[in-house]
XYZ file of N, CA and C in Angstrom:
717
model
N 42.269 -26.816 30.875
C 41.144 -27.699 30.533
C 40.878 -27.613 29.032
N 40.731 -28.745 28.379
C 40.479 -28.769 26.950
C 39.105 -28.180 26.652
N 38.957 -27.672 25.415
C 37.696 -27.050 25.029
C 36.530 -28.032 25.175
N 36.726 -29.285 24.777
C 35.658 -30.287 24.882
C 35.243 -30.483 26.330
N 36.229 -30.496 27.238
C 35.928 -30.648 28.659
C 35.160 -29.441 29.190
N 35.558 -28.265 28.727
C 34.884 -27.037 29.155
C 33.428 -27.033 28.719
N 33.167 -27.410 27.463
C 31.797 -27.447 26.964
C 30.973 -28.493 27.697
N 31.586 -29.651 27.980
C 30.874 -30.689 28.711
C 30.492 -30.207 30.104
N 31.417 -29.503 30.766
C 31.131 -28.968 32.101
C 30.042 -27.902 32.025
N 30.083 -27.070 30.985
C 29.091 -26.002 30.846
C 27.688 -26.573 30.684
N 27.585 -27.716 30.002
C 26.266 -28.328 29.795
C 25.647 -28.814 31.104
N 26.478 -29.020 32.112
C 25.978 -29.492 33.401
C 25.481 -28.353 34.293
N 25.822 -27.121 33.940
C 25.441 -25.980 34.761
C 23.961 -25.674 34.602
N 23.378 -25.154 35.658
C 21.990 -24.715 35.589
C 21.882 -23.500 34.679
N 20.823 -23.447 33.892
C 20.567 -22.285 33.060
C 19.221 -21.706 33.456
N 19.168 -20.419 33.761
C 17.882 -19.833 34.153
C 16.875 -19.929 33.012
N 15.599 -19.996 33.373
C 14.559 -20.092 32.352
C 14.491 -18.836 31.490
N 14.774 -17.677 32.087
C 14.637 -16.415 31.376
C 15.749 -16.245 30.350
N 15.347 -15.947 29.102
C 16.315 -15.713 28.030
C 16.418 -14.228 27.682
N 15.298 -13.530 27.592
C 15.265 -12.123 27.213
C 14.226 -11.392 28.049
N 14.463 -10.119 28.252
C 13.426 -9.199 28.676
C 13.084 -8.375 27.441
N 11.906 -8.613 26.890
C 11.507 -7.970 25.636
C 10.828 -6.640 25.953
N 11.368 -5.567 25.402
C 10.757 -4.244 25.518
C 10.249 -3.853 24.133
N 8.991 -3.456 24.053
C 8.415 -3.157 22.744
C 7.496 -1.940 22.841
N 7.395 -1.174 21.748
C 6.511 -0.004 21.748
C 5.052 -0.425 21.636
N 4.207 0.204 22.416
C 2.765 -0.029 22.376
C 2.073 1.331 22.336
N 0.754 1.297 22.185
C 0.008 2.546 22.080
C 0.185 3.413 23.321
N 0.342 2.779 24.487
C 0.479 3.541 25.723
C 1.907 3.754 26.177
N 2.874 3.463 25.331
C 4.282 3.604 25.704
C 4.990 2.266 25.663
N 6.216 2.226 26.148
C 7.012 1.004 26.120
C 6.468 -0.004 27.123
N 6.294 -1.263 26.668
C 5.865 -2.351 27.529
C 6.983 -3.394 27.601
N 6.890 -4.263 28.612
C 7.891 -5.306 28.806
C 7.222 -6.646 29.024
N 7.886 -7.698 28.584
C 7.454 -9.054 28.885
C 8.668 -9.962 28.864
N 8.595 -11.073 29.575
C 9.705 -12.027 29.614
C 9.629 -12.983 28.429
N 10.779 -13.546 28.091
C 10.862 -14.576 27.047
C 11.785 -15.668 27.567
N 11.275 -16.887 27.662
C 12.058 -17.993 28.201
C 12.709 -18.795 27.081
N 13.669 -19.630 27.463
C 14.332 -20.486 26.479
C 13.346 -21.476 25.860
N 12.416 -21.959 26.666
C 11.413 -22.888 26.134
C 10.545 -22.208 25.083
N 10.215 -20.940 25.331
C 9.412 -20.195 24.352
C 10.209 -19.929 23.081
N 11.486 -19.648 23.209
C 12.329 -19.485 22.022
C 12.346 -20.767 21.207
N 12.426 -21.915 21.883
C 12.436 -23.192 21.166
C 11.139 -23.387 20.384
N 10.010 -23.039 20.999
C 8.728 -23.174 20.294
C 8.624 -22.171 19.151
N 9.085 -20.939 19.384
C 9.071 -19.929 18.322
C 9.960 -20.353 17.151
N 11.095 -20.958 17.473
C 12.016 -21.429 16.432
C 11.347 -22.487 15.563
N 10.661 -23.424 16.197
C 9.983 -24.480 15.438
C 8.878 -23.904 14.565
N 8.146 -22.917 15.091
C 7.071 -22.287 14.309
C 7.635 -21.545 13.102
N 8.712 -20.781 13.320
C 9.325 -20.047 12.211
C 9.871 -21.016 11.169
N 10.482 -22.099 11.609
C 11.002 -23.094 10.662
C 9.887 -23.625 9.767
N 8.717 -23.859 10.334
C 7.580 -24.305 9.528
C 7.179 -23.248 8.503
N 7.209 -21.981 8.909
C 6.860 -20.906 7.975
C 7.876 -20.842 6.830
N 9.152 -21.013 7.154
C 10.188 -20.966 6.121
C 10.098 -22.168 5.182
N 9.775 -23.337 5.735
C 9.577 -24.507 4.872
C 8.448 -24.247 3.884
N 7.431 -23.547 4.340
C 6.321 -23.220 3.453
C 6.735 -22.355 2.290
N 7.824 -21.609 2.466
C 8.367 -20.791 1.381
C 9.400 -21.560 0.550
N 9.600 -22.823 0.885
C 10.507 -23.655 0.100
C 11.945 -23.646 0.566
N 12.251 -23.055 1.728
C 13.633 -23.069 2.194
C 14.029 -24.476 2.614
N 15.240 -24.869 2.221
C 15.705 -26.229 2.476
C 17.218 -26.238 2.593
N 17.739 -27.362 3.045
C 19.180 -27.522 3.250
C 19.952 -27.199 1.983
N 21.070 -26.495 2.169
C 21.944 -26.158 1.060
C 21.654 -24.817 0.433
N 20.505 -24.209 0.765
C 20.192 -22.882 0.236
C 20.862 -21.812 1.089
N 20.749 -20.567 0.644
C 21.384 -19.452 1.346
C 20.349 -18.344 1.565
N 20.574 -17.565 2.617
C 19.651 -16.489 2.959
C 20.423 -15.290 3.480
N 19.825 -14.116 3.318
C 20.320 -12.884 3.922
C 19.258 -12.420 4.908
N 19.660 -12.177 6.153
C 18.759 -11.728 7.209
C 19.138 -10.313 7.610
N 18.167 -9.391 7.600
C 18.435 -8.038 8.073
C 17.600 -7.795 9.327
N 18.263 -7.454 10.401
C 17.597 -7.226 11.684
C 18.466 -6.298 12.515
N 17.872 -5.748 13.565
C 18.597 -4.876 14.479
C 18.805 -5.576 15.809
N 19.814 -5.118 16.546
C 20.172 -5.776 17.793
C 19.030 -5.869 18.786
N 18.188 -4.840 18.851
C 17.091 -4.857 19.820
C 15.993 -5.833 19.417
N 16.095 -6.427 18.227
C 15.095 -7.387 17.767
C 15.513 -8.830 18.050
N 16.400 -9.007 19.000
C 16.896 -10.345 19.303
C 15.816 -11.324 19.695
N 14.691 -10.822 20.217
C 13.624 -11.716 20.671
C 13.063 -12.557 19.527
N 13.059 -12.031 18.274
C 12.629 -12.872 17.148
C 13.797 -13.296 16.282
N 14.842 -12.479 16.244
C 16.008 -12.790 15.413
C 16.686 -14.080 15.896
N 16.748 -14.265 17.214
C 17.356 -15.476 17.773
C 16.627 -16.715 17.262
N 15.292 -16.671 17.285
C 14.503 -17.808 16.805
C 14.652 -17.978 15.300
N 14.723 -16.879 14.558
C 14.901 -16.973 13.111
C 16.237 -17.621 12.767
N 17.292 -17.222 13.448
C 18.607 -17.825 13.218
C 18.569 -19.310 13.556
N 17.923 -19.651 14.667
C 17.800 -21.057 15.027
C 17.057 -21.847 13.966
N 16.021 -21.249 13.387
C 15.263 -21.923 12.331
C 16.123 -22.130 11.091
N 16.885 -21.114 10.701
C 17.755 -21.243 9.529
C 18.817 -22.318 9.764
N 19.389 -22.330 10.965
C 20.375 -23.364 11.270
C 19.750 -24.755 11.248
N 18.552 -24.868 11.821
C 17.882 -26.155 11.837
C 17.564 -26.666 10.436
N 17.266 -25.737 9.537
C 16.993 -26.103 8.145
C 18.277 -26.277 7.333
N 19.416 -25.972 7.960
C 20.732 -26.058 7.317
C 20.825 -25.109 6.124
N 20.308 -23.898 6.369
C 20.382 -22.820 5.384
C 21.517 -21.884 5.791
N 22.470 -21.675 4.916
C 23.568 -20.745 5.179
C 23.028 -19.323 5.137
N 23.459 -18.479 6.067
C 22.907 -17.125 6.132
C 23.997 -16.100 6.433
N 23.722 -14.880 6.003
C 24.521 -13.720 6.373
C 23.597 -12.697 7.009
N 24.116 -11.909 7.961
C 23.288 -10.967 8.709
C 23.772 -9.536 8.461
N 22.819 -8.654 8.174
C 23.097 -7.229 8.047
C 22.146 -6.470 8.960
N 22.561 -5.281 9.365
C 21.706 -4.417 10.179
C 20.543 -3.906 9.314
N 19.360 -3.804 9.911
C 18.179 -3.356 9.166
C 18.131 -1.848 8.985
N 19.014 -1.117 9.639
C 19.051 0.333 9.477
C 19.653 0.695 8.119
N 19.250 1.853 7.608
C 19.680 2.259 6.271
C 21.176 2.397 6.115
N 21.883 2.765 7.196
C 23.325 2.988 7.067
C 24.090 1.712 6.748
N 23.461 0.532 6.915
C 24.155 -0.724 6.647
C 23.683 -1.379 5.349
N 23.071 -0.590 4.464
C 22.531 -1.176 3.238
C 23.613 -1.798 2.365
N 24.857 -1.292 2.458
C 25.924 -1.856 1.621
C 26.232 -3.299 2.009
N 26.124 -3.622 3.302
C 26.352 -5.001 3.720
C 25.297 -5.932 3.113
N 24.044 -5.454 3.102
C 22.981 -6.227 2.452
C 23.315 -6.463 0.989
N 23.807 -5.422 0.319
C 24.155 -5.535 -1.095
C 25.287 -6.538 -1.318
N 26.301 -6.490 -0.461
C 27.442 -7.403 -0.600
C 27.003 -8.843 -0.369
N 26.249 -9.081 0.700
C 25.771 -10.444 0.966
C 24.896 -10.950 -0.180
N 24.052 -10.069 -0.703
C 23.167 -10.483 -1.783
C 23.966 -10.845 -3.025
N 25.007 -10.080 -3.296
C 25.839 -10.359 -4.477
C 26.671 -11.620 -4.291
N 27.244 -11.793 -3.114
C 28.162 -12.906 -2.897
C 27.442 -14.229 -2.599
N 26.337 -14.165 -1.857
C 25.638 -15.386 -1.490
C 24.653 -15.859 -2.556
N 24.185 -14.928 -3.399
C 23.114 -15.259 -4.356
C 22.001 -16.011 -3.628
N 21.360 -15.356 -2.659
C 20.473 -16.068 -1.741
C 19.162 -16.522 -2.367
N 18.653 -17.615 -1.816
C 17.297 -18.065 -2.151
C 16.278 -17.163 -1.461
N 16.641 -16.627 -0.289
C 15.708 -15.815 0.494
C 16.402 -14.597 1.080
N 15.680 -13.483 1.114
C 16.086 -12.285 1.851
C 14.993 -12.038 2.874
N 15.375 -11.923 4.141
C 14.416 -11.915 5.244
C 14.584 -10.640 6.062
N 13.480 -9.892 6.238
C 13.494 -8.734 7.120
C 13.859 -7.415 6.470
N 13.741 -7.320 5.149
C 14.085 -6.070 4.470
C 13.261 -4.907 5.024
N 13.916 -3.789 5.270
C 13.232 -2.593 5.763
C 13.180 -1.532 4.670
N 12.282 -0.581 4.841
C 12.209 0.536 3.905
C 13.516 1.332 3.913
N 14.142 1.453 5.085
C 15.408 2.188 5.169
C 16.485 1.508 4.332
N 16.551 0.184 4.392
C 17.531 -0.539 3.580
C 17.259 -0.329 2.103
N 15.992 -0.419 1.696
C 15.650 -0.237 0.291
C 15.956 1.178 -0.180
N 15.707 2.161 0.667
C 16.017 3.547 0.302
C 17.518 3.724 0.101
N 18.319 3.114 0.973
C 19.770 3.187 0.810
C 20.233 2.495 -0.454
N 19.672 1.320 -0.727
C 20.062 0.572 -1.923
C 19.647 1.288 -3.201
N 18.486 1.943 -3.176
C 17.962 2.556 -4.393
C 18.844 3.686 -4.903
N 19.697 4.226 -4.039
C 20.607 5.265 -4.484
C 21.780 4.726 -5.279
N 21.973 3.400 -5.237
C 23.139 2.823 -5.910
C 22.788 1.721 -6.899
N 21.542 1.210 -6.838
C 21.197 0.080 -7.704
C 19.709 0.101 -8.001
N 19.303 -0.684 -8.963
C 17.894 -0.869 -9.285
C 17.377 -1.990 -8.383
N 16.560 -1.661 -7.381
C 16.140 -2.679 -6.424
C 15.240 -3.730 -7.075
N 14.562 -3.360 -8.149
C 13.768 -4.344 -8.864
C 14.647 -5.414 -9.494
N 15.679 -4.970 -10.202
C 16.611 -5.920 -10.817
C 17.342 -6.737 -9.754
N 17.578 -6.128 -8.604
C 18.319 -6.810 -7.549
C 17.506 -7.945 -6.938
N 16.224 -7.696 -6.643
C 15.452 -8.660 -5.867
C 14.463 -9.496 -6.672
N 14.170 -9.132 -7.918
C 13.238 -9.963 -8.687
C 13.739 -11.389 -8.877
N 15.047 -11.642 -9.041
C 15.499 -13.036 -9.159
C 15.501 -13.814 -7.847
N 15.326 -13.134 -6.711
C 15.344 -13.798 -5.408
C 14.025 -14.520 -5.185
N 14.081 -15.807 -4.894
C 12.862 -16.625 -4.807
C 11.935 -16.184 -3.682
N 12.498 -15.834 -2.523
C 11.688 -15.474 -1.356
C 12.171 -14.140 -0.807
N 11.279 -13.166 -0.733
C 11.596 -11.876 -0.135
C 10.562 -11.597 0.950
N 11.011 -11.593 2.202
C 10.165 -11.283 3.348
C 10.574 -9.909 3.867
N 9.643 -8.954 3.819
C 9.991 -7.564 4.097
C 9.040 -6.946 5.113
N 9.508 -5.863 5.740
C 8.679 -5.147 6.708
C 7.491 -4.497 5.980
N 6.403 -4.226 6.709
C 5.211 -3.670 6.063
C 5.457 -2.401 5.259
N 6.361 -1.525 5.739
C 6.603 -0.290 4.982
C 7.481 -0.514 3.756
N 8.141 -1.671 3.672
C 8.992 -1.967 2.516
C 8.241 -2.714 1.422
N 7.181 -3.437 1.789
C 6.467 -4.261 0.804
C 5.908 -3.436 -0.346
N 5.244 -2.290 -0.109
C 4.753 -1.504 -1.252
C 5.880 -1.033 -2.175
N 7.046 -0.740 -1.626
C 8.181 -0.320 -2.445
C 8.620 -1.458 -3.361
N 8.600 -2.688 -2.833
C 8.971 -3.846 -3.635
C 7.930 -4.134 -4.710
N 6.656 -4.087 -4.322
C 5.589 -4.348 -5.288
C 5.630 -3.346 -6.435
N 6.011 -2.111 -6.123
C 6.050 -1.064 -7.150
C 7.082 -1.340 -8.235
N 8.093 -2.172 -7.922
C 9.125 -2.495 -8.916
C 9.053 -3.961 -9.338
N 7.895 -4.577 -9.087
C 7.670 -5.923 -9.587
C 8.261 -7.043 -8.758
N 8.548 -6.777 -7.485
C 9.059 -7.826 -6.597
C 7.910 -8.287 -5.713
N 7.487 -9.558 -5.816
C 6.327 -10.042 -5.051
C 6.682 -10.379 -3.607
N 7.079 -9.370 -2.851
C 7.499 -9.599 -1.476
C 6.346 -9.946 -0.560
N 6.636 -10.714 0.472
C 5.681 -11.054 1.529
C 6.048 -10.290 2.798
N 5.093 -10.168 3.704
C 5.285 -9.388 4.924
C 5.918 -10.232 6.028
N 6.908 -9.666 6.678
C 7.445 -10.165 7.938
C 7.556 -8.967 8.862
N 6.984 -9.090 10.064
C 7.016 -7.932 10.949
C 6.892 -8.328 12.403
N 7.686 -7.709 13.285
C 7.380 -7.826 14.711
C 5.989 -7.259 14.965
N 5.259 -7.868 15.860
C 3.942 -7.400 16.269
C 3.961 -7.359 17.793
N 4.528 -6.263 18.316
C 4.837 -6.252 19.728
C 5.895 -7.308 19.991
N 5.672 -8.214 20.948
C 6.647 -9.272 21.217
C 6.474 -10.487 20.307
N 5.445 -10.490 19.482
C 5.188 -11.600 18.565
C 5.850 -11.328 17.216
N 5.762 -12.320 16.322
C 6.277 -12.159 14.967
C 5.194 -12.592 13.996
N 4.978 -11.788 12.968
C 4.002 -12.091 11.929
C 4.749 -12.392 10.633
N 4.425 -13.538 10.007
C 5.129 -13.986 8.800
C 4.090 -14.398 7.755
N 4.133 -13.746 6.619
C 3.196 -14.058 5.544
C 3.640 -15.303 4.787
N 2.670 -16.113 4.364
C 2.962 -17.317 3.587
C 2.892 -16.994 2.097
N 3.244 -17.936 1.218
C 3.216 -17.659 -0.230
C 1.830 -17.314 -0.770
N 0.761 -17.597 -0.017
C -0.581 -17.229 -0.474
C -0.799 -15.719 -0.440
N 0.031 -15.004 0.324
C -0.049 -13.544 0.440
C -1.455 -13.086 0.837
N -1.992 -13.741 1.843
C -3.324 -13.384 2.324
C -3.277 -12.886 3.765
N -2.144 -12.320 4.151
C -1.961 -11.811 5.503
C -0.817 -12.521 6.206
N -0.238 -11.838 7.187
C 0.921 -12.374 7.898
C 0.467 -13.200 9.088
N 0.844 -14.481 9.120
C 0.432 -15.407 10.172
C 1.110 -15.070 11.500
N 0.361 -15.267 12.579
C 0.871 -15.160 13.942
C 0.529 -16.463 14.656
N 1.468 -17.002 15.402
C 1.259 -18.296 16.055
C 0.089 -18.248 17.039
N -0.970 -19.005 16.708
C -2.142 -19.034 17.577
C -1.848 -19.746 18.893
N -0.863 -20.641 18.889
C -0.516 -21.364 20.109
C 0.183 -20.470 21.126
N 0.773 -19.371 20.662
C 1.581 -18.527 21.542
C 0.955 -17.161 21.819
N 0.140 -16.647 20.886
C -0.335 -15.274 20.999
C -1.804 -15.167 20.627
N -2.459 -14.162 21.188
C -3.803 -13.777 20.778
C -3.718 -12.381 20.175
N -4.088 -12.269 18.910
C -4.069 -10.974 18.232
C -5.504 -10.517 18.018
N -5.707 -9.218 18.098
C -7.044 -8.664 17.910
C -6.971 -7.290 17.286
N -8.138 -6.723 17.076
C -8.210 -5.375 16.509
C -9.384 -4.640 17.126
N -9.223 -3.351 17.232
C -10.302 -2.491 17.708
C -10.147 -1.132 17.043
N -11.202 -0.688 16.381
C -11.186 0.599 15.679
C -10.012 0.685 14.703
N -9.730 -0.428 14.030
C -8.673 -0.434 13.023
C -7.272 -0.493 13.580
N -7.118 -0.734 14.890
C -5.808 -0.811 15.528
C -5.580 -2.222 16.079
N -4.369 -2.716 15.910
C -4.041 -4.071 16.319
C -3.654 -4.139 17.800
N -3.916 -5.313 18.394
C -3.496 -5.571 19.777
C -2.927 -6.974 19.860
N -2.189 -7.239 20.927
C -1.609 -8.570 21.144
C -1.687 -8.903 22.630
N -1.862 -10.184 22.911
C -1.854 -10.675 24.290
C -1.160 -12.021 24.300
N -0.595 -12.382 25.436
C 0.084 -13.674 25.551
C -0.928 -14.812 25.530
N -0.559 -15.902 24.867
C -1.365 -17.106 24.911
C -1.201 -17.807 26.243
N -2.030 -18.806 26.488
C -2.022 -19.479 27.785
C -0.693 -20.156 28.084
N 0.053 -20.541 27.052
C 1.300 -21.261 27.270
C 2.504 -20.381 27.545
N 2.361 -19.058 27.426
C 3.497 -18.177 27.668
C 3.732 -18.026 29.163
N 4.993 -18.030 29.564
C 5.335 -17.969 30.988
C 5.026 -16.608 31.594
N 5.218 -15.553 30.814
C 4.982 -14.204 31.322
C 3.623 -13.720 30.842
N 2.709 -13.378 31.766
C 1.394 -12.912 31.331
C 1.492 -11.553 30.650
N 0.724 -11.386 29.589
C 0.614 -10.103 28.908
C -0.846 -9.934 28.536
N -1.520 -9.003 29.199
C -2.924 -8.756 28.900
C -3.045 -8.073 27.540
N -4.273 -7.964 27.058
C -4.493 -7.340 25.748
C -3.835 -5.965 25.709
N -2.925 -5.804 24.754
C -2.115 -4.584 24.672
C -2.283 -3.932 23.316
N -2.965 -2.783 23.242
C -3.058 -2.057 21.975
C -1.675 -1.611 21.532
N -1.378 -1.810 20.236
C -0.034 -1.543 19.734
C 0.100 -0.221 18.986
N -1.022 0.427 18.683
C -0.942 1.654 17.900
C -0.526 1.399 16.464
N -0.790 0.198 15.970
C -0.458 -0.191 14.602
C -1.754 -0.414 13.836
N -1.894 0.248 12.694
C -3.097 0.089 11.891
C -3.114 -1.278 11.226
N -4.284 -1.915 11.234
C -4.404 -3.206 10.569
C -5.672 -3.908 10.963
N -5.851 -5.091 10.413
C -6.994 -5.914 10.782
C -6.577 -7.374 10.836
N -7.383 -8.177 11.496
C -7.081 -9.586 11.715
C -8.061 -10.437 10.923
N -7.528 -11.435 10.228
C -8.336 -12.374 9.449
C -8.214 -13.742 10.118
N -9.355 -14.384 10.360
C -9.344 -15.718 10.958
C -9.878 -16.733 9.953
N -9.797 -17.992 10.308
C -10.211 -19.051 9.395
C -9.002 -19.639 8.690
N -9.178 -20.827 8.162
C -8.059 -21.532 7.539
C -7.571 -20.809 6.298
N -6.256 -20.626 6.223
C -5.607 -20.046 5.043
C -5.492 -21.124 3.961
N -5.374 -20.690 2.716
C -5.202 -21.639 1.618
C -3.935 -22.463 1.765
N -2.980 -22.003 2.590
C -1.756 -22.772 2.823
C -1.994 -23.927 3.795
N -3.163 -23.946 4.446
C -3.494 -25.005 5.391
C -3.369 -24.609 6.847
N -2.847 -23.416 7.124
C -2.657 -22.975 8.506
C -3.943 -22.388 9.072
N -4.199 -22.676 10.357
C -5.330 -22.083 11.062
C -4.909 -20.888 11.913
N -3.645 -20.492 11.842
C -3.187 -19.318 12.578
C -3.903 -18.067 12.069
N -4.190 -17.101 12.967
C -4.759 -15.830 12.493
C -3.768 -15.099 11.614
N -4.304 -14.260 10.739
C -3.461 -13.484 9.833
C -3.706 -11.996 10.034
N -2.631 -11.226 9.911
C -2.693 -9.782 10.114
C -2.454 -9.081 8.793
N -3.310 -8.109 8.487
C -3.120 -7.228 7.346
C -2.748 -5.861 7.895
N -1.552 -5.403 7.569
C -1.025 -4.163 8.128
C -1.416 -2.976 7.260
N -2.291 -2.115 7.751
C -2.590 -0.876 7.080
C -3.203 -1.058 5.694
N -3.770 -0.019 5.164
C -4.434 -0.117 3.861
C -3.455 -0.371 2.738
N -2.208 0.083 2.862
C -1.221 -0.094 1.795
C -0.895 -1.554 1.564
N -1.153 -2.391 2.592
C -0.803 -3.802 2.473
C -2.030 -4.697 2.434
N -3.204 -4.137 2.150
C -4.393 -4.951 2.035
C -4.353 -5.752 0.756
N -5.153 -6.807 0.700
C -5.181 -7.657 -0.470
C -5.704 -6.891 -1.661
N -5.132 -7.179 -2.818
C -5.584 -6.538 -4.053
C -6.138 -7.599 -4.980
């Protein structure tokens, strides 16, 4: 059977609604929730809007650093980059793969680096000046523990972070990392963040304390979004 025939036949097959079983750390231990293909499609569209806000467009290039267990948001991020027609390279977010990040950054000359971790920066800092490396990069989206390291060397990085099964992405206003209000409810209690599934999510998730320090900001952001924003810990508060 020709490849075209095989793909055509595959499109006719039933596909289960469930795409992932997401396991994430919470204050009370590991929790689980389902993720459907329809939810991935909505997450992809939301992430694409966030990336457009950072100026990503067709013909640009990006480096994405993520780990295999983060497929629940990485899949949507890749879909968003493809939809925007942004060429990308992927490296592991663990420190041992920092050389791949360096190679992609050198060869692709990316407009954006997405998902930088403190471990990656620590690995890179042993071989290069991370300030000189990332200051020319137009968009740097980094994990909360990596952002202070970038700011210390003059790189105006924005926050990108998993928030339980959700994803928080800071806009160029740098006034907190947005979380999709249509999909998730984020809250705080005693300085600790929580997350719950929105009404449209297929798998119910009651309010779940995450054991992550931070606070939630509501109201319209200067970027025009009404999504809630998360400020992670005192190190990442507005200055």
